[in-house]
Amino acid sequence: MSSGTTPLLQGTLDLIVLQLLHASPTNGYELAQRIQATTSDVLNVNAGSLYPALYRLEERGWISADWGTSDNNRKAKYYALTRTGRRRLAAEEASWARLSGAVNQVLLAGGRS
């Protein structure tokens, strides 16, 4: 990990993937690039983390996958959010809002000496 990247909290990769696929279907490589670009290189998800997450989400029925052709004319698996995935995304967003709000409260409360 380079000095400018931050490790993902456990469970946040699913939320990030679901949110980005909500915007538009994409293949794994492009998804990794979008994560990096969207977070201004703060988050960098490697294939060893991303693809198992995609397979897990597909197995749960939250995303679907179909083969297509990428921009560079290669065969690629494209992932899209399912109806079940949209419901799960809403639940994950609510959970994240609660968690991040609670952490923010602790940070704002201070406790610094």
Tab-separated table of N, CA and C in Angstrom:
chain	number	residue	atom	x	y	z
A	1	MET	N	0.856	-1.183	0.000
A	1	MET	CA	0.000	0.000	0.000
A	1	MET	C	0.890	1.229	0.000
A	2	SER	N	0.594	2.167	-0.881
A	2	SER	CA	1.377	3.398	-0.919
A	2	SER	C	0.909	4.345	0.179
A	3	SER	N	1.695	5.360	0.442
A	3	SER	CA	1.385	6.268	1.538
A	3	SER	C	0.084	7.034	1.330
A	4	GLY	N	-0.379	7.164	0.082
A	4	GLY	CA	-1.595	7.915	-0.186
A	4	GLY	C	-2.870	7.098	-0.160
A	5	THR	N	-2.766	5.780	-0.006
A	5	THR	CA	-3.961	4.947	-0.002
A	5	THR	C	-4.358	4.586	1.415
A	6	THR	N	-5.624	4.248	1.575
A	6	THR	CA	-6.179	3.896	2.870
A	6	THR	C	-6.839	2.533	2.758
A	7	PRO	N	-6.626	1.648	3.742
A	7	PRO	CA	-7.291	0.343	3.684
A	7	PRO	C	-8.799	0.493	3.902
A	8	LEU	N	-9.552	-0.392	3.298
A	8	LEU	CA	-11.003	-0.374	3.459
A	8	LEU	C	-11.399	-0.979	4.792
A	9	LEU	N	-12.398	-0.420	5.427
A	9	LEU	CA	-12.975	-1.042	6.610
A	9	LEU	C	-13.709	-2.296	6.172
A	10	GLN	N	-13.707	-3.302	7.007
A	10	GLN	CA	-14.394	-4.540	6.656
A	10	GLN	C	-15.871	-4.250	6.362
A	11	GLY	N	-16.347	-4.781	5.261
A	11	GLY	CA	-17.739	-4.611	4.887
A	11	GLY	C	-18.022	-3.422	3.992
A	12	THR	N	-17.072	-2.498	3.868
A	12	THR	CA	-17.344	-1.309	3.046
A	12	THR	C	-17.199	-1.577	1.554
A	13	LEU	N	-16.448	-2.593	1.172
A	13	LEU	CA	-16.280	-2.874	-0.243
A	13	LEU	C	-17.618	-3.218	-0.895
A	14	ASP	N	-18.446	-4.000	-0.228
A	14	ASP	CA	-19.764	-4.326	-0.775
A	14	ASP	C	-20.571	-3.060	-1.036
A	15	LEU	N	-20.584	-2.154	-0.068
A	15	LEU	CA	-21.322	-0.900	-0.209
A	15	LEU	C	-20.795	-0.090	-1.388
A	16	ILE	N	-19.492	0.005	-1.516
A	16	ILE	CA	-18.886	0.775	-2.600
A	16	ILE	C	-19.230	0.164	-3.959
A	17	VAL	N	-19.103	-1.151	-4.063
A	17	VAL	CA	-19.405	-1.830	-5.323
A	17	VAL	C	-20.876	-1.652	-5.691
A	18	LEU	N	-21.767	-1.861	-4.731
A	18	LEU	CA	-23.203	-1.713	-5.006
A	18	LEU	C	-23.523	-0.291	-5.459
A	19	GLN	N	-22.939	0.700	-4.793
A	19	GLN	CA	-23.210	2.094	-5.152
A	19	GLN	C	-22.709	2.419	-6.553
A	20	LEU	N	-21.510	1.982	-6.887
A	20	LEU	CA	-20.975	2.286	-8.216
A	20	LEU	C	-21.717	1.535	-9.314
A	21	LEU	N	-22.175	0.321	-9.024
A	21	LEU	CA	-22.961	-0.411	-10.020
A	21	LEU	C	-24.369	0.169	-10.151
A	22	HIS	N	-24.842	0.839	-9.106
A	22	HIS	CA	-26.137	1.519	-9.187
A	22	HIS	C	-26.057	2.620	-10.241
A	23	ALA	N	-24.909	3.263	-10.329
A	23	ALA	CA	-24.725	4.337	-11.310
A	23	ALA	C	-24.723	3.779	-12.729
A	24	SER	N	-24.002	2.677	-12.945
A	24	SER	CA	-23.989	2.054	-14.265
A	24	SER	C	-23.281	0.703	-14.210
A	25	PRO	N	-23.753	-0.244	-15.028
A	25	PRO	CA	-23.085	-1.548	-15.099
A	25	PRO	C	-21.663	-1.372	-15.625
A	26	THR	N	-20.762	-2.224	-15.180
A	26	THR	CA	-19.373	-2.140	-15.619
A	26	THR	C	-18.650	-3.457	-15.385
A	27	ASN	N	-17.464	-3.582	-15.953
A	27	ASN	CA	-16.663	-4.784	-15.718
A	27	ASN	C	-15.743	-4.550	-14.522
A	28	GLY	N	-15.108	-5.604	-14.062
A	28	GLY	CA	-14.289	-5.532	-12.860
A	28	GLY	C	-13.127	-4.562	-12.959
A	29	TYR	N	-12.425	-4.590	-14.075
A	29	TYR	CA	-11.284	-3.693	-14.243
A	29	TYR	C	-11.734	-2.232	-14.180
A	30	GLU	N	-12.788	-1.915	-14.934
A	30	GLU	CA	-13.290	-0.537	-14.938
A	30	GLU	C	-13.819	-0.141	-13.559
A	31	LEU	N	-14.407	-1.092	-12.850
A	31	LEU	CA	-14.916	-0.818	-11.508
A	31	LEU	C	-13.764	-0.445	-10.578
A	32	ALA	N	-12.675	-1.190	-10.623
A	32	ALA	CA	-11.503	-0.869	-9.806
A	32	ALA	C	-10.971	0.525	-10.142
A	33	GLN	N	-10.955	0.853	-11.429
A	33	GLN	CA	-10.497	2.172	-11.860
A	33	GLN	C	-11.441	3.274	-11.354
A	34	ARG	N	-12.742	3.005	-11.388
A	34	ARG	CA	-13.723	3.994	-10.908
A	34	ARG	C	-13.596	4.218	-9.415
A	35	ILE	N	-13.335	3.153	-8.660
A	35	ILE	CA	-13.148	3.305	-7.212
A	35	ILE	C	-11.957	4.214	-6.952
A	36	GLN	N	-10.875	3.941	-7.634
A	36	GLN	CA	-9.658	4.732	-7.454
A	36	GLN	C	-9.881	6.180	-7.883
A	37	ALA	N	-10.499	6.380	-9.031
A	37	ALA	CA	-10.720	7.743	-9.535
A	37	ALA	C	-11.715	8.516	-8.667
A	38	THR	N	-12.802	7.862	-8.271
A	38	THR	CA	-13.834	8.523	-7.478
A	38	THR	C	-13.304	8.966	-6.124
A	39	THR	N	-12.370	8.190	-5.575
A	39	THR	CA	-11.823	8.517	-4.251
A	39	THR	C	-10.510	9.282	-4.341
A	40	SER	N	-10.192	9.801	-5.516
A	40	SER	CA	-8.950	10.557	-5.733
A	40	SER	C	-7.728	9.774	-5.259
A	41	ASP	N	-7.703	8.482	-5.608
A	41	ASP	CA	-6.590	7.580	-5.291
A	41	ASP	C	-6.428	7.264	-3.810
A	42	VAL	N	-7.426	7.597	-2.990
A	42	VAL	CA	-7.345	7.244	-1.565
A	42	VAL	C	-7.612	5.755	-1.395
A	43	LEU	N	-8.578	5.228	-2.143
A	43	LEU	CA	-8.873	3.797	-2.089
A	43	LEU	C	-8.386	3.144	-3.371
A	44	ASN	N	-7.674	2.045	-3.211
A	44	ASN	CA	-7.154	1.288	-4.337
A	44	ASN	C	-7.459	-0.178	-4.057
A	45	VAL	N	-8.436	-0.729	-4.753
A	45	VAL	CA	-8.878	-2.100	-4.509
A	45	VAL	C	-8.190	-3.021	-5.509
A	46	ASN	N	-7.472	-4.002	-4.998
A	46	ASN	CA	-6.781	-4.929	-5.908
A	46	ASN	C	-7.714	-6.059	-6.331
A	47	ALA	N	-7.319	-6.752	-7.374
A	47	ALA	CA	-8.137	-7.833	-7.935
A	47	ALA	C	-8.388	-8.938	-6.918
A	48	GLY	N	-7.427	-9.176	-6.032
A	48	GLY	CA	-7.572	-10.220	-5.021
A	48	GLY	C	-8.667	-9.932	-4.014
A	49	SER	N	-9.086	-8.692	-3.913
A	49	SER	CA	-10.210	-8.313	-3.045
A	49	SER	C	-11.484	-8.101	-3.847
A	50	LEU	N	-11.348	-7.455	-5.007
A	50	LEU	CA	-12.519	-7.073	-5.790
A	50	LEU	C	-13.265	-8.272	-6.376
A	51	TYR	N	-12.551	-9.161	-7.040
A	51	TYR	CA	-13.251	-10.259	-7.722
A	51	TYR	C	-13.952	-11.223	-6.763
A	52	PRO	N	-13.347	-11.587	-5.632
A	52	PRO	CA	-14.108	-12.403	-4.676
A	52	PRO	C	-15.370	-11.684	-4.185
A	53	ALA	N	-15.286	-10.354	-4.016
A	53	ALA	CA	-16.466	-9.589	-3.601
A	53	ALA	C	-17.532	-9.628	-4.693
A	54	LEU	N	-17.129	-9.460	-5.944
A	54	LEU	CA	-18.094	-9.518	-7.048
A	54	LEU	C	-18.761	-10.890	-7.120
A	55	TYR	N	-17.988	-11.952	-6.979
A	55	TYR	CA	-18.554	-13.313	-7.018
A	55	TYR	C	-19.527	-13.521	-5.852
A	56	ARG	N	-19.146	-13.018	-4.673
A	56	ARG	CA	-20.003	-13.144	-3.487
A	56	ARG	C	-21.326	-12.389	-3.690
A	57	LEU	N	-21.254	-11.171	-4.199
A	57	LEU	CA	-22.455	-10.365	-4.430
A	57	LEU	C	-23.346	-11.005	-5.489
A	58	GLU	N	-22.718	-11.603	-6.506
A	58	GLU	CA	-23.492	-12.292	-7.536
A	58	GLU	C	-24.180	-13.524	-6.952
A	59	GLU	N	-23.473	-14.254	-6.121
A	59	GLU	CA	-24.040	-15.448	-5.488
A	59	GLU	C	-25.228	-15.096	-4.599
A	60	ARG	N	-25.170	-13.938	-3.965
A	60	ARG	CA	-26.262	-13.494	-3.095
A	60	ARG	C	-27.440	-12.913	-3.885
A	61	GLY	N	-27.248	-12.729	-5.188
A	61	GLY	CA	-28.314	-12.203	-6.022
A	61	GLY	C	-28.411	-10.688	-6.017
A	62	TRP	N	-27.394	-10.017	-5.494
A	62	TRP	CA	-27.414	-8.558	-5.421
A	62	TRP	C	-26.929	-7.915	-6.706
A	63	ILE	N	-26.130	-8.663	-7.474
A	63	ILE	CA	-25.689	-8.193	-8.781
A	63	ILE	C	-25.847	-9.345	-9.772
A	64	SER	N	-25.920	-8.991	-11.042
A	64	SER	CA	-25.950	-10.003	-12.106
A	64	SER	C	-24.723	-9.783	-12.978
A	65	ALA	N	-24.366	-10.799	-13.741
A	65	ALA	CA	-23.189	-10.690	-14.602
A	65	ALA	C	-23.502	-11.258	-15.978
A	66	ASP	N	-23.059	-10.564	-16.999
A	66	ASP	CA	-23.200	-11.003	-18.383
A	66	ASP	C	-21.908	-10.686	-19.119
A	67	TRP	N	-21.556	-11.550	-20.064
A	67	TRP	CA	-20.360	-11.322	-20.857
A	67	TRP	C	-20.638	-10.287	-21.945
A	68	GLY	N	-19.652	-9.435	-22.171
A	68	GLY	CA	-19.747	-8.427	-23.216
A	68	GLY	C	-18.360	-8.109	-23.734
A	69	THR	N	-18.250	-7.061	-24.508
A	69	THR	CA	-16.973	-6.642	-25.073
A	69	THR	C	-16.577	-5.296	-24.475
A	70	SER	N	-15.354	-5.225	-23.984
A	70	SER	CA	-14.868	-3.995	-23.363
A	70	SER	C	-14.499	-2.961	-24.420
A	71	ASP	N	-14.138	-1.757	-23.962
A	71	ASP	CA	-13.753	-0.676	-24.868
A	71	ASP	C	-12.541	-1.032	-25.711
A	72	ASN	N	-11.658	-1.881	-25.159
A	72	ASN	CA	-10.467	-2.272	-25.923
A	72	ASN	C	-10.694	-3.580	-26.697
A	73	ASN	N	-11.975	-3.901	-26.930
A	73	ASN	CA	-12.383	-5.024	-27.766
A	73	ASN	C	-12.012	-6.398	-27.196
A	74	ARG	N	-12.029	-6.501	-25.861
A	74	ARG	CA	-11.766	-7.775	-25.198
A	74	ARG	C	-13.046	-8.275	-24.541
A	75	LYS	N	-13.135	-9.583	-24.413
A	75	LYS	CA	-14.276	-10.187	-23.733
A	75	LYS	C	-14.176	-9.866	-22.240
A	76	ALA	N	-15.263	-9.377	-21.642
A	76	ALA	CA	-15.261	-8.997	-20.230
A	76	ALA	C	-16.620	-9.304	-19.615
A	77	LYS	N	-16.603	-9.602	-18.346
A	77	LYS	CA	-17.835	-9.854	-17.608
A	77	LYS	C	-18.321	-8.515	-17.055
A	78	TYR	N	-19.560	-8.151	-17.401
A	78	TYR	CA	-20.141	-6.891	-16.943
A	78	TYR	C	-21.120	-7.165	-15.813
A	79	TYR	N	-21.013	-6.369	-14.769
A	79	TYR	CA	-21.832	-6.538	-13.569
A	79	TYR	C	-22.859	-5.417	-13.488
A	80	ALA	N	-24.070	-5.773	-13.034
A	80	ALA	CA	-25.149	-4.792	-12.891
A	80	ALA	C	-25.896	-5.071	-11.590
A	81	LEU	N	-26.451	-4.036	-11.022
A	81	LEU	CA	-27.232	-4.156	-9.800
A	81	LEU	C	-28.587	-4.780	-10.110
A	82	THR	N	-29.041	-5.702	-9.280
A	82	THR	CA	-30.361	-6.309	-9.431
A	82	THR	C	-31.363	-5.558	-8.544
A	83	ARG	N	-32.619	-5.897	-8.662
A	83	ARG	CA	-33.649	-5.309	-7.803
A	83	ARG	C	-33.334	-5.612	-6.334
A	84	THR	N	-32.946	-6.846	-6.054
A	84	THR	CA	-32.560	-7.227	-4.693
A	84	THR	C	-31.341	-6.425	-4.249
A	85	GLY	N	-30.424	-6.198	-5.174
A	85	GLY	CA	-29.237	-5.403	-4.880
A	85	GLY	C	-29.565	-3.961	-4.544
A	86	ARG	N	-30.563	-3.397	-5.208
A	86	ARG	CA	-30.980	-2.021	-4.902
A	86	ARG	C	-31.542	-1.944	-3.489
A	87	ARG	N	-32.314	-2.959	-3.095
A	87	ARG	CA	-32.838	-2.979	-1.723
A	87	ARG	C	-31.694	-3.125	-0.721
A	88	ARG	N	-30.741	-3.982	-1.053
A	88	ARG	CA	-29.596	-4.181	-0.163
A	88	ARG	C	-28.765	-2.912	-0.072
A	89	LEU	N	-28.594	-2.221	-1.182
A	89	LEU	CA	-27.854	-0.963	-1.183
A	89	LEU	C	-28.504	0.037	-0.234
A	90	ALA	N	-29.813	0.144	-0.271
A	90	ALA	CA	-30.514	1.065	0.627
A	90	ALA	C	-30.253	0.696	2.084
A	91	ALA	N	-30.275	-0.589	2.400
A	91	ALA	CA	-30.008	-1.038	3.769
A	91	ALA	C	-28.561	-0.751	4.162
A	92	GLU	N	-27.634	-0.997	3.240
A	92	GLU	CA	-26.210	-0.744	3.508
A	92	GLU	C	-25.954	0.756	3.708
A	93	GLU	N	-26.628	1.597	2.912
A	93	GLU	CA	-26.464	3.045	3.066
A	93	GLU	C	-26.962	3.502	4.431
A	94	ALA	N	-28.096	2.970	4.870
A	94	ALA	CA	-28.633	3.332	6.184
A	94	ALA	C	-27.683	2.886	7.297
A	95	SER	N	-27.157	1.692	7.170
A	95	SER	CA	-26.215	1.182	8.158
A	95	SER	C	-24.946	2.034	8.197
A	96	TRP	N	-24.430	2.395	7.019
A	96	TRP	CA	-23.236	3.231	6.947
A	96	TRP	C	-23.497	4.604	7.561
A	97	ALA	N	-24.673	5.167	7.310
A	97	ALA	CA	-25.014	6.478	7.876
A	97	ALA	C	-25.014	6.413	9.404
A	98	ARG	N	-25.568	5.335	9.965
A	98	ARG	CA	-25.567	5.175	11.426
A	98	ARG	C	-24.141	5.052	11.961
A	99	LEU	N	-23.339	4.192	11.318
A	99	LEU	CA	-21.971	3.967	11.777
A	99	LEU	C	-21.119	5.221	11.658
A	100	SER	N	-21.129	5.841	10.481
A	100	SER	CA	-20.300	7.028	10.283
A	100	SER	C	-20.772	8.182	11.162
A	101	GLY	N	-22.073	8.276	11.389
A	101	GLY	CA	-22.599	9.299	12.287
A	101	GLY	C	-22.118	9.095	13.714
A	102	ALA	N	-22.114	7.847	14.170
A	102	ALA	CA	-21.651	7.547	15.523
A	102	ALA	C	-20.161	7.845	15.677
A	103	VAL	N	-19.360	7.470	14.685
A	103	VAL	CA	-17.920	7.756	14.741
A	103	VAL	C	-17.695	9.258	14.722
A	104	ASN	N	-18.461	9.955	13.892
A	104	ASN	CA	-18.347	11.409	13.824
A	104	ASN	C	-18.679	12.053	15.170
A	105	GLN	N	-19.677	11.539	15.859
A	105	GLN	CA	-20.034	12.071	17.185
A	105	GLN	C	-18.874	11.919	18.154
A	106	VAL	N	-18.225	10.786	18.119
A	106	VAL	CA	-17.072	10.562	18.990
A	106	VAL	C	-15.958	11.553	18.653
A	107	LEU	N	-15.692	11.733	17.363
A	107	LEU	CA	-14.644	12.657	16.958
A	107	LEU	C	-14.959	14.099	17.359
A	108	LEU	N	-16.229	14.477	17.214
A	108	LEU	CA	-16.631	15.837	17.570
A	108	LEU	C	-16.667	16.056	19.075
A	109	ALA	N	-16.897	14.970	19.824
A	109	ALA	CA	-16.960	15.083	21.274
A	109	ALA	C	-15.591	15.452	21.849
A	110	GLY	N	-14.592	15.190	21.078
A	110	GLY	CA	-13.245	15.595	21.523
A	110	GLY	C	-12.569	14.516	22.326
A	111	GLY	N	-12.264	14.855	23.564
A	111	GLY	CA	-11.528	13.938	24.385
A	111	GLY	C	-10.038	14.142	24.255
A	112	ARG	N	-9.671	15.145	23.473
A	112	ARG	CA	-8.239	15.449	23.326
A	112	ARG	C	-7.777	16.245	24.524
A	113	SER	N	-6.581	15.959	24.962
A	113	SER	CA	-6.055	16.735	26.082
A	113	SER	C	-4.974	17.684	25.663
